[in-house]
Amino acid sequence: MSKAEKTKQYIIEKTAPLFNTKGYFSTSLSDITQITGLTKGSIYGNFENKDELALKVFQYNSGTLKKKLSTLLNENHLSSLDKLYIFVDFYRKNWKSVFKNGGCPLMNAATEADDTFPALNDQVKSSFEEWSKTITKIIKTGQESKEFYQEINAEEYASIFIVLIEGGILLSKTTEDERHLNLALDRIIKLIDNEIKKNP
């Protein structure tokens, strides 16, 4: 990486928790200079404006989450059922780090991504669609391998999983009680065991 690229990456990494915790609109340029130790001129020398930095930060935050989960799901010799369990277990084991960094970056950005920031809205929509496609593909692969019931709708279950996880994260973060997220994850396990996987 060049010196300029390293500086950009430094700014993104330092401000990632800030944007996710404080919010994309509430984070000021002063907040950014304070946490990075850089001048306003240096920030604007690397990014056209705060919006451009906010988009890069969202890509970084959502990409980090995606990379961690993808690493687990792409291990060899995993069945589709294994992958669904791993998916649930990931959130059960990583909720502390998610909360520490301000919560789910997709959900946080979604609450701010409206008509005033259409570029962020597009990024959030794309991320949720990609997340849904990943789960849908796992379920469809399980149907093809006869692990899962043929008649279930993979897209619908993917949507339900996301709704439960995001709702659980929101309630647990708000109340500072992980019980809500665990209840949501337990419900997903019941859906997997009772409605998705074929039982002998």
mmCIF file of the C-alpha atoms, coordinates in Angstrom:
data_MODEL
# 
_entry.id   MODEL 
# 
loop_
_atom_site.group_PDB 
_atom_site.id 
_atom_site.type_symbol 
_atom_site.label_atom_id 
_atom_site.label_alt_id 
_atom_site.label_comp_id 
_atom_site.label_asym_id 
_atom_site.label_entity_id 
_atom_site.label_seq_id 
_atom_site.pdbx_PDB_ins_code 
_atom_site.Cartn_x 
_atom_site.Cartn_y 
_atom_site.Cartn_z 
_atom_site.occupancy 
_atom_site.B_iso_or_equiv 
_atom_site.pdbx_formal_charge 
_atom_site.auth_seq_id 
_atom_site.auth_comp_id 
_atom_site.auth_asym_id 
_atom_site.auth_atom_id 
_atom_site.pdbx_PDB_model_num 
ATOM 1   C CA . MET A 1 1   ? 0.000   0.000   0.000  1.00 0.00 ? 1   MET A CA 1 
ATOM 2   C CA . SER A 1 2   ? 1.159   3.520   -0.759 1.00 0.00 ? 2   SER A CA 1 
ATOM 3   C CA . LYS A 1 3   ? 1.445   6.132   1.976  1.00 0.00 ? 3   LYS A CA 1 
ATOM 4   C CA . ALA A 1 4   ? -1.815  7.732   0.815  1.00 0.00 ? 4   ALA A CA 1 
ATOM 5   C CA . GLU A 1 5   ? -3.606  4.379   0.819  1.00 0.00 ? 5   GLU A CA 1 
ATOM 6   C CA . LYS A 1 6   ? -2.304  3.614   4.307  1.00 0.00 ? 6   LYS A CA 1 
ATOM 7   C CA . THR A 1 7   ? -3.548  6.987   5.557  1.00 0.00 ? 7   THR A CA 1 
ATOM 8   C CA . LYS A 1 8   ? -6.989  6.365   4.062  1.00 0.00 ? 8   LYS A CA 1 
ATOM 9   C CA . GLN A 1 9   ? -7.171  2.932   5.643  1.00 0.00 ? 9   GLN A CA 1 
ATOM 10  C CA . TYR A 1 10  ? -6.040  4.367   8.972  1.00 0.00 ? 10  TYR A CA 1 
ATOM 11  C CA . ILE A 1 11  ? -8.819  6.958   8.900  1.00 0.00 ? 11  ILE A CA 1 
ATOM 12  C CA . ILE A 1 12  ? -11.423 4.346   7.977  1.00 0.00 ? 12  ILE A CA 1 
ATOM 13  C CA . GLU A 1 13  ? -10.355 1.922   10.697 1.00 0.00 ? 13  GLU A CA 1 
ATOM 14  C CA . LYS A 1 14  ? -10.132 4.579   13.405 1.00 0.00 ? 14  LYS A CA 1 
ATOM 15  C CA . THR A 1 15  ? -13.528 6.097   12.578 1.00 0.00 ? 15  THR A CA 1 
ATOM 16  C CA . ALA A 1 16  ? -15.376 2.802   11.954 1.00 0.00 ? 16  ALA A CA 1 
ATOM 17  C CA . PRO A 1 17  ? -16.445 2.260   15.606 1.00 0.00 ? 17  PRO A CA 1 
ATOM 18  C CA . LEU A 1 18  ? -17.209 5.989   15.933 1.00 0.00 ? 18  LEU A CA 1 
ATOM 19  C CA . PHE A 1 19  ? -19.614 6.107   12.983 1.00 0.00 ? 19  PHE A CA 1 
ATOM 20  C CA . ASN A 1 20  ? -21.267 2.848   14.041 1.00 0.00 ? 20  ASN A CA 1 
ATOM 21  C CA . THR A 1 21  ? -21.689 3.955   17.664 1.00 0.00 ? 21  THR A CA 1 
ATOM 22  C CA . LYS A 1 22  ? -22.504 7.643   17.319 1.00 0.00 ? 22  LYS A CA 1 
ATOM 23  C CA . GLY A 1 23  ? -24.235 7.522   13.951 1.00 0.00 ? 23  GLY A CA 1 
ATOM 24  C CA . TYR A 1 24  ? -23.381 8.678   10.457 1.00 0.00 ? 24  TYR A CA 1 
ATOM 25  C CA . PHE A 1 25  ? -25.109 12.043  10.771 1.00 0.00 ? 25  PHE A CA 1 
ATOM 26  C CA . SER A 1 26  ? -24.161 12.773  14.383 1.00 0.00 ? 26  SER A CA 1 
ATOM 27  C CA . THR A 1 27  ? -20.459 12.146  13.825 1.00 0.00 ? 27  THR A CA 1 
ATOM 28  C CA . SER A 1 28  ? -18.839 15.517  13.225 1.00 0.00 ? 28  SER A CA 1 
ATOM 29  C CA . LEU A 1 29  ? -15.601 16.430  11.487 1.00 0.00 ? 29  LEU A CA 1 
ATOM 30  C CA . SER A 1 30  ? -14.259 17.425  14.905 1.00 0.00 ? 30  SER A CA 1 
ATOM 31  C CA . ASP A 1 31  ? -15.034 13.921  16.169 1.00 0.00 ? 31  ASP A CA 1 
ATOM 32  C CA . ILE A 1 32  ? -13.119 12.497  13.228 1.00 0.00 ? 32  ILE A CA 1 
ATOM 33  C CA . THR A 1 33  ? -10.051 14.698  13.696 1.00 0.00 ? 33  THR A CA 1 
ATOM 34  C CA . GLN A 1 34  ? -10.028 13.997  17.432 1.00 0.00 ? 34  GLN A CA 1 
ATOM 35  C CA . ILE A 1 35  ? -10.112 10.206  17.100 1.00 0.00 ? 35  ILE A CA 1 
ATOM 36  C CA . THR A 1 36  ? -7.606  10.092  14.224 1.00 0.00 ? 36  THR A CA 1 
ATOM 37  C CA . GLY A 1 37  ? -5.287  12.810  15.487 1.00 0.00 ? 37  GLY A CA 1 
ATOM 38  C CA . LEU A 1 38  ? -5.269  14.287  11.987 1.00 0.00 ? 38  LEU A CA 1 
ATOM 39  C CA . THR A 1 39  ? -6.148  17.773  10.779 1.00 0.00 ? 39  THR A CA 1 
ATOM 40  C CA . LYS A 1 40  ? -9.267  18.686  8.810  1.00 0.00 ? 40  LYS A CA 1 
ATOM 41  C CA . GLY A 1 41  ? -7.047  19.333  5.829  1.00 0.00 ? 41  GLY A CA 1 
ATOM 42  C CA . SER A 1 42  ? -5.646  15.825  6.049  1.00 0.00 ? 42  SER A CA 1 
ATOM 43  C CA . ILE A 1 43  ? -9.130  14.298  6.245  1.00 0.00 ? 43  ILE A CA 1 
ATOM 44  C CA . TYR A 1 44  ? -10.361 16.257  3.231  1.00 0.00 ? 44  TYR A CA 1 
ATOM 45  C CA . GLY A 1 45  ? -7.122  15.538  1.437  1.00 0.00 ? 45  GLY A CA 1 
ATOM 46  C CA . ASN A 1 46  ? -8.044  11.861  1.505  1.00 0.00 ? 46  ASN A CA 1 
ATOM 47  C CA . PHE A 1 47  ? -11.832 12.021  1.207  1.00 0.00 ? 47  PHE A CA 1 
ATOM 48  C CA . GLU A 1 48  ? -13.965 14.430  -0.783 1.00 0.00 ? 48  GLU A CA 1 
ATOM 49  C CA . ASN A 1 49  ? -16.354 14.928  2.128  1.00 0.00 ? 49  ASN A CA 1 
ATOM 50  C CA . LYS A 1 50  ? -17.797 13.228  5.218  1.00 0.00 ? 50  LYS A CA 1 
ATOM 51  C CA . ASP A 1 51  ? -20.314 11.317  3.113  1.00 0.00 ? 51  ASP A CA 1 
ATOM 52  C CA . GLU A 1 52  ? -17.567 9.627   1.124  1.00 0.00 ? 52  GLU A CA 1 
ATOM 53  C CA . LEU A 1 53  ? -15.819 8.627   4.347  1.00 0.00 ? 53  LEU A CA 1 
ATOM 54  C CA . ALA A 1 54  ? -19.125 7.383   5.795  1.00 0.00 ? 54  ALA A CA 1 
ATOM 55  C CA . LEU A 1 55  ? -19.670 5.121   2.779  1.00 0.00 ? 55  LEU A CA 1 
ATOM 56  C CA . LYS A 1 56  ? -16.152 3.708   3.038  1.00 0.00 ? 56  LYS A CA 1 
ATOM 57  C CA . VAL A 1 57  ? -16.671 3.119   6.763  1.00 0.00 ? 57  VAL A CA 1 
ATOM 58  C CA . PHE A 1 58  ? -19.937 1.279   6.133  1.00 0.00 ? 58  PHE A CA 1 
ATOM 59  C CA . GLN A 1 59  ? -18.226 -0.883  3.524  1.00 0.00 ? 59  GLN A CA 1 
ATOM 60  C CA . TYR A 1 60  ? -15.463 -1.604  6.034  1.00 0.00 ? 60  TYR A CA 1 
ATOM 61  C CA . ASN A 1 61  ? -17.823 -2.408  8.926  1.00 0.00 ? 61  ASN A CA 1 
ATOM 62  C CA . SER A 1 62  ? -20.168 -4.595  6.899  1.00 0.00 ? 62  SER A CA 1 
ATOM 63  C CA . GLY A 1 63  ? -17.237 -6.186  5.073  1.00 0.00 ? 63  GLY A CA 1 
ATOM 64  C CA . THR A 1 64  ? -15.528 -7.123  8.347  1.00 0.00 ? 64  THR A CA 1 
ATOM 65  C CA . LEU A 1 65  ? -18.676 -8.848  9.575  1.00 0.00 ? 65  LEU A CA 1 
ATOM 66  C CA . LYS A 1 66  ? -19.125 -10.628 6.259  1.00 0.00 ? 66  LYS A CA 1 
ATOM 67  C CA . LYS A 1 67  ? -15.508 -11.783 6.149  1.00 0.00 ? 67  LYS A CA 1 
ATOM 68  C CA . LYS A 1 68  ? -15.640 -13.314 9.636  1.00 0.00 ? 68  LYS A CA 1 
ATOM 69  C CA . LEU A 1 69  ? -18.807 -15.232 8.847  1.00 0.00 ? 69  LEU A CA 1 
ATOM 70  C CA . SER A 1 70  ? -17.672 -16.280 5.366  1.00 0.00 ? 70  SER A CA 1 
ATOM 71  C CA . THR A 1 71  ? -14.456 -17.729 6.779  1.00 0.00 ? 71  THR A CA 1 
ATOM 72  C CA . LEU A 1 72  ? -16.490 -20.037 9.006  1.00 0.00 ? 72  LEU A CA 1 
ATOM 73  C CA . LEU A 1 73  ? -19.013 -20.998 6.339  1.00 0.00 ? 73  LEU A CA 1 
ATOM 74  C CA . ASN A 1 74  ? -16.407 -21.763 3.693  1.00 0.00 ? 74  ASN A CA 1 
ATOM 75  C CA . GLU A 1 75  ? -14.634 -24.460 5.670  1.00 0.00 ? 75  GLU A CA 1 
ATOM 76  C CA . ASN A 1 76  ? -14.388 -27.769 3.808  1.00 0.00 ? 76  ASN A CA 1 
ATOM 77  C CA . HIS A 1 77  ? -16.714 -30.722 4.367  1.00 0.00 ? 77  HIS A CA 1 
ATOM 78  C CA . LEU A 1 78  ? -19.494 -28.717 6.001  1.00 0.00 ? 78  LEU A CA 1 
ATOM 79  C CA . SER A 1 79  ? -23.043 -29.844 5.350  1.00 0.00 ? 79  SER A CA 1 
ATOM 80  C CA . SER A 1 80  ? -25.789 -27.306 4.751  1.00 0.00 ? 80  SER A CA 1 
ATOM 81  C CA . LEU A 1 81  ? -27.152 -28.107 8.202  1.00 0.00 ? 81  LEU A CA 1 
ATOM 82  C CA . ASP A 1 82  ? -23.724 -27.468 9.723  1.00 0.00 ? 82  ASP A CA 1 
ATOM 83  C CA . LYS A 1 83  ? -23.625 -24.081 8.011  1.00 0.00 ? 83  LYS A CA 1 
ATOM 84  C CA . LEU A 1 84  ? -26.995 -23.022 9.406  1.00 0.00 ? 84  LEU A CA 1 
ATOM 85  C CA . TYR A 1 85  ? -25.905 -24.003 12.932 1.00 0.00 ? 85  TYR A CA 1 
ATOM 86  C CA . ILE A 1 86  ? -22.586 -22.172 12.451 1.00 0.00 ? 86  ILE A CA 1 
ATOM 87  C CA . PHE A 1 87  ? -24.483 -19.110 11.241 1.00 0.00 ? 87  PHE A CA 1 
ATOM 88  C CA . VAL A 1 88  ? -26.534 -19.029 14.450 1.00 0.00 ? 88  VAL A CA 1 
ATOM 89  C CA . ASP A 1 89  ? -23.538 -19.841 16.650 1.00 0.00 ? 89  ASP A CA 1 
ATOM 90  C CA . PHE A 1 90  ? -21.582 -16.959 15.123 1.00 0.00 ? 90  PHE A CA 1 
ATOM 91  C CA . TYR A 1 91  ? -24.012 -14.404 16.549 1.00 0.00 ? 91  TYR A CA 1 
ATOM 92  C CA . ARG A 1 92  ? -24.253 -16.199 19.869 1.00 0.00 ? 92  ARG A CA 1 
ATOM 93  C CA . LYS A 1 93  ? -20.463 -16.113 20.309 1.00 0.00 ? 93  LYS A CA 1 
ATOM 94  C CA . ASN A 1 94  ? -19.786 -12.668 18.835 1.00 0.00 ? 94  ASN A CA 1 
ATOM 95  C CA . TRP A 1 95  ? -22.531 -10.544 20.348 1.00 0.00 ? 95  TRP A CA 1 
ATOM 96  C CA . LYS A 1 96  ? -20.083 -8.879  22.780 1.00 0.00 ? 96  LYS A CA 1 
ATOM 97  C CA . SER A 1 97  ? -17.822 -7.588  20.016 1.00 0.00 ? 97  SER A CA 1 
ATOM 98  C CA . VAL A 1 98  ? -20.852 -6.535  17.938 1.00 0.00 ? 98  VAL A CA 1 
ATOM 99  C CA . PHE A 1 99  ? -22.305 -4.544  20.852 1.00 0.00 ? 99  PHE A CA 1 
ATOM 100 C CA . LYS A 1 100 ? -18.913 -3.104  21.777 1.00 0.00 ? 100 LYS A CA 1 
ATOM 101 C CA . ASN A 1 101 ? -18.628 -1.617  18.295 1.00 0.00 ? 101 ASN A CA 1 
ATOM 102 C CA . GLY A 1 102 ? -22.087 -0.070  18.413 1.00 0.00 ? 102 GLY A CA 1 
ATOM 103 C CA . GLY A 1 103 ? -24.276 -2.937  17.213 1.00 0.00 ? 103 GLY A CA 1 
ATOM 104 C CA . CYS A 1 104 ? -24.983 -4.355  13.781 1.00 0.00 ? 104 CYS A CA 1 
ATOM 105 C CA . PRO A 1 105 ? -23.563 -1.967  11.145 1.00 0.00 ? 105 PRO A CA 1 
ATOM 106 C CA . LEU A 1 106 ? -26.324 -2.894  8.687  1.00 0.00 ? 106 LEU A CA 1 
ATOM 107 C CA . MET A 1 107 ? -29.115 -2.111  11.126 1.00 0.00 ? 107 MET A CA 1 
ATOM 108 C CA . ASN A 1 108 ? -27.464 1.081   12.372 1.00 0.00 ? 108 ASN A CA 1 
ATOM 109 C CA . ALA A 1 109 ? -26.941 2.403   8.869  1.00 0.00 ? 109 ALA A CA 1 
ATOM 110 C CA . ALA A 1 110 ? -30.451 1.349   7.836  1.00 0.00 ? 110 ALA A CA 1 
ATOM 111 C CA . THR A 1 111 ? -31.987 3.601   10.489 1.00 0.00 ? 111 THR A CA 1 
ATOM 112 C CA . GLU A 1 112 ? -30.170 6.596   8.994  1.00 0.00 ? 112 GLU A CA 1 
ATOM 113 C CA . ALA A 1 113 ? -30.186 5.671   5.306  1.00 0.00 ? 113 ALA A CA 1 
ATOM 114 C CA . ASP A 1 114 ? -33.129 7.596   3.900  1.00 0.00 ? 114 ASP A CA 1 
ATOM 115 C CA . ASP A 1 115 ? -33.746 10.064  1.078  1.00 0.00 ? 115 ASP A CA 1 
ATOM 116 C CA . THR A 1 116 ? -31.170 12.456  2.554  1.00 0.00 ? 116 THR A CA 1 
ATOM 117 C CA . PHE A 1 117 ? -28.385 9.917   2.032  1.00 0.00 ? 117 PHE A CA 1 
ATOM 118 C CA . PRO A 1 118 ? -29.429 7.735   -0.937 1.00 0.00 ? 118 PRO A CA 1 
ATOM 119 C CA . ALA A 1 119 ? -25.919 6.394   -1.542 1.00 0.00 ? 119 ALA A CA 1 
ATOM 120 C CA . LEU A 1 120 ? -25.811 4.875   1.951  1.00 0.00 ? 120 LEU A CA 1 
ATOM 121 C CA . ASN A 1 121 ? -29.337 3.569   1.498  1.00 0.00 ? 121 ASN A CA 1 
ATOM 122 C CA . ASP A 1 122 ? -28.239 1.753   -1.662 1.00 0.00 ? 122 ASP A CA 1 
ATOM 123 C CA . GLN A 1 123 ? -25.250 0.228   0.154  1.00 0.00 ? 123 GLN A CA 1 
ATOM 124 C CA . VAL A 1 124 ? -27.405 -1.001  3.034  1.00 0.00 ? 124 VAL A CA 1 
ATOM 125 C CA . LYS A 1 125 ? -30.003 -2.475  0.690  1.00 0.00 ? 125 LYS A CA 1 
ATOM 126 C CA . SER A 1 126 ? -27.297 -4.275  -1.257 1.00 0.00 ? 126 SER A CA 1 
ATOM 127 C CA . SER A 1 127 ? -25.768 -5.689  1.945  1.00 0.00 ? 127 SER A CA 1 
ATOM 128 C CA . PHE A 1 128 ? -29.089 -7.039  3.199  1.00 0.00 ? 128 PHE A CA 1 
ATOM 129 C CA . GLU A 1 129 ? -29.802 -8.573  -0.211 1.00 0.00 ? 129 GLU A CA 1 
ATOM 130 C CA . GLU A 1 130 ? -26.399 -10.256 -0.224 1.00 0.00 ? 130 GLU A CA 1 
ATOM 131 C CA . TRP A 1 131 ? -26.944 -11.571 3.311  1.00 0.00 ? 131 TRP A CA 1 
ATOM 132 C CA . SER A 1 132 ? -30.324 -12.972 2.303  1.00 0.00 ? 132 SER A CA 1 
ATOM 133 C CA . LYS A 1 133 ? -28.857 -14.618 -0.801 1.00 0.00 ? 133 LYS A CA 1 
ATOM 134 C CA . THR A 1 134 ? -26.163 -16.316 1.288  1.00 0.00 ? 134 THR A CA 1 
ATOM 135 C CA . ILE A 1 135 ? -28.713 -17.916 3.619  1.00 0.00 ? 135 ILE A CA 1 
ATOM 136 C CA . THR A 1 136 ? -31.031 -18.764 0.733  1.00 0.00 ? 136 THR A CA 1 
ATOM 137 C CA . LYS A 1 137 ? -28.210 -20.526 -1.104 1.00 0.00 ? 137 LYS A CA 1 
ATOM 138 C CA . ILE A 1 138 ? -27.352 -22.618 1.955  1.00 0.00 ? 138 ILE A CA 1 
ATOM 139 C CA . ILE A 1 139 ? -30.969 -23.738 2.318  1.00 0.00 ? 139 ILE A CA 1 
ATOM 140 C CA . LYS A 1 140 ? -31.388 -24.482 -1.382 1.00 0.00 ? 140 LYS A CA 1 
ATOM 141 C CA . THR A 1 141 ? -28.162 -26.490 -1.380 1.00 0.00 ? 141 THR A CA 1 
ATOM 142 C CA . GLY A 1 142 ? -29.549 -28.459 1.567  1.00 0.00 ? 142 GLY A CA 1 
ATOM 143 C CA . GLN A 1 143 ? -32.713 -29.130 -0.406 1.00 0.00 ? 143 GLN A CA 1 
ATOM 144 C CA . GLU A 1 144 ? -30.669 -30.407 -3.340 1.00 0.00 ? 144 GLU A CA 1 
ATOM 145 C CA . SER A 1 145 ? -28.701 -32.741 -1.048 1.00 0.00 ? 145 SER A CA 1 
ATOM 146 C CA . LYS A 1 146 ? -31.963 -33.980 0.527  1.00 0.00 ? 146 LYS A CA 1 
ATOM 147 C CA . GLU A 1 147 ? -30.963 -32.619 3.945  1.00 0.00 ? 147 GLU A CA 1 
ATOM 148 C CA . PHE A 1 148 ? -33.890 -30.213 3.994  1.00 0.00 ? 148 PHE A CA 1 
ATOM 149 C CA . TYR A 1 149 ? -37.553 -30.475 3.080  1.00 0.00 ? 149 TYR A CA 1 
ATOM 150 C CA . GLN A 1 150 ? -38.201 -29.776 -0.601 1.00 0.00 ? 150 GLN A CA 1 
ATOM 151 C CA . GLU A 1 151 ? -41.437 -27.848 -0.087 1.00 0.00 ? 151 GLU A CA 1 
ATOM 152 C CA . ILE A 1 152 ? -40.025 -25.052 2.112  1.00 0.00 ? 152 ILE A CA 1 
ATOM 153 C CA . ASN A 1 153 ? -39.414 -21.580 0.704  1.00 0.00 ? 153 ASN A CA 1 
ATOM 154 C CA . ALA A 1 154 ? -35.699 -20.787 1.140  1.00 0.00 ? 154 ALA A CA 1 
ATOM 155 C CA . GLU A 1 155 ? -36.119 -17.050 0.542  1.00 0.00 ? 155 GLU A CA 1 
ATOM 156 C CA . GLU A 1 156 ? -38.825 -16.764 3.196  1.00 0.00 ? 156 GLU A CA 1 
ATOM 157 C CA . TYR A 1 157 ? -36.749 -18.541 5.837  1.00 0.00 ? 157 TYR A CA 1 
ATOM 158 C CA . ALA A 1 158 ? -33.726 -16.374 4.997  1.00 0.00 ? 158 ALA A CA 1 
ATOM 159 C CA . SER A 1 159 ? -35.868 -13.295 5.587  1.00 0.00 ? 159 SER A CA 1 
ATOM 160 C CA . ILE A 1 160 ? -37.200 -14.662 8.881  1.00 0.00 ? 160 ILE A CA 1 
ATOM 161 C CA . PHE A 1 161 ? -33.661 -15.411 10.100 1.00 0.00 ? 161 PHE A CA 1 
ATOM 162 C CA . ILE A 1 162 ? -32.533 -11.855 9.362  1.00 0.00 ? 162 ILE A CA 1 
ATOM 163 C CA . VAL A 1 163 ? -35.600 -10.311 11.003 1.00 0.00 ? 163 VAL A CA 1 
ATOM 164 C CA . LEU A 1 164 ? -35.100 -12.385 14.166 1.00 0.00 ? 164 LEU A CA 1 
ATOM 165 C CA . ILE A 1 165 ? -31.382 -11.649 14.400 1.00 0.00 ? 165 ILE A CA 1 
ATOM 166 C CA . GLU A 1 166 ? -31.707 -7.921  13.765 1.00 0.00 ? 166 GLU A CA 1 
ATOM 167 C CA . GLY A 1 167 ? -34.617 -7.638  16.199 1.00 0.00 ? 167 GLY A CA 1 
ATOM 168 C CA . GLY A 1 168 ? -32.703 -9.598  18.827 1.00 0.00 ? 168 GLY A CA 1 
ATOM 169 C CA . ILE A 1 169 ? -29.630 -7.420  18.424 1.00 0.00 ? 169 ILE A CA 1 
ATOM 170 C CA . LEU A 1 170 ? -31.698 -4.239  18.642 1.00 0.00 ? 170 LEU A CA 1 
ATOM 171 C CA . LEU A 1 171 ? -33.498 -5.267  21.845 1.00 0.00 ? 171 LEU A CA 1 
ATOM 172 C CA . SER A 1 172 ? -30.376 -6.666  23.500 1.00 0.00 ? 172 SER A CA 1 
ATOM 173 C CA . LYS A 1 173 ? -28.315 -3.590  22.685 1.00 0.00 ? 173 LYS A CA 1 
ATOM 174 C CA . THR A 1 174 ? -31.068 -1.233  23.871 1.00 0.00 ? 174 THR A CA 1 
ATOM 175 C CA . THR A 1 175 ? -31.715 -3.097  27.138 1.00 0.00 ? 175 THR A CA 1 
ATOM 176 C CA . GLU A 1 176 ? -28.102 -4.250  27.617 1.00 0.00 ? 176 GLU A CA 1 
ATOM 177 C CA . ASP A 1 177 ? -29.439 -7.770  28.053 1.00 0.00 ? 177 ASP A CA 1 
ATOM 178 C CA . GLU A 1 178 ? -28.256 -10.485 25.641 1.00 0.00 ? 178 GLU A CA 1 
ATOM 179 C CA . ARG A 1 179 ? -31.263 -12.631 26.575 1.00 0.00 ? 179 ARG A CA 1 
ATOM 180 C CA . HIS A 1 180 ? -33.308 -11.116 23.748 1.00 0.00 ? 180 HIS A CA 1 
ATOM 181 C CA . LEU A 1 181 ? -30.760 -12.059 21.114 1.00 0.00 ? 181 LEU A CA 1 
ATOM 182 C CA . ASN A 1 182 ? -30.437 -15.549 22.568 1.00 0.00 ? 182 ASN A CA 1 
ATOM 183 C CA . LEU A 1 183 ? -34.209 -15.979 22.435 1.00 0.00 ? 183 LEU A CA 1 
ATOM 184 C CA . ALA A 1 184 ? -34.161 -14.995 18.759 1.00 0.00 ? 184 ALA A CA 1 
ATOM 185 C CA . LEU A 1 185 ? -31.299 -17.407 18.037 1.00 0.00 ? 185 LEU A CA 1 
ATOM 186 C CA . ASP A 1 186 ? -33.067 -20.200 19.947 1.00 0.00 ? 186 ASP A CA 1 
ATOM 187 C CA . ARG A 1 187 ? -36.131 -19.613 17.779 1.00 0.00 ? 187 ARG A CA 1 
ATOM 188 C CA . ILE A 1 188 ? -34.026 -19.950 14.626 1.00 0.00 ? 188 ILE A CA 1 
ATOM 189 C CA . ILE A 1 189 ? -32.633 -23.255 15.896 1.00 0.00 ? 189 ILE A CA 1 
ATOM 190 C CA . LYS A 1 190 ? -36.203 -24.500 16.442 1.00 0.00 ? 190 LYS A CA 1 
ATOM 191 C CA . LEU A 1 191 ? -37.105 -23.473 12.902 1.00 0.00 ? 191 LEU A CA 1 
ATOM 192 C CA . ILE A 1 192 ? -34.095 -25.339 11.559 1.00 0.00 ? 192 ILE A CA 1 
ATOM 193 C CA . ASP A 1 193 ? -34.764 -28.482 13.616 1.00 0.00 ? 193 ASP A CA 1 
ATOM 194 C CA . ASN A 1 194 ? -38.555 -28.605 13.238 1.00 0.00 ? 194 ASN A CA 1 
ATOM 195 C CA . GLU A 1 195 ? -39.314 -27.043 9.865  1.00 0.00 ? 195 GLU A CA 1 
ATOM 196 C CA . ILE A 1 196 ? -36.204 -27.087 7.658  1.00 0.00 ? 196 ILE A CA 1 
ATOM 197 C CA . LYS A 1 197 ? -34.132 -30.228 8.236  1.00 0.00 ? 197 LYS A CA 1 
ATOM 198 C CA . LYS A 1 198 ? -35.536 -33.629 7.462  1.00 0.00 ? 198 LYS A CA 1 
ATOM 199 C CA . ASN A 1 199 ? -36.013 -35.622 10.647 1.00 0.00 ? 199 ASN A CA 1 
ATOM 200 C CA . PRO A 1 200 ? -35.501 -39.403 10.605 1.00 0.00 ? 200 PRO A CA 1 
# 
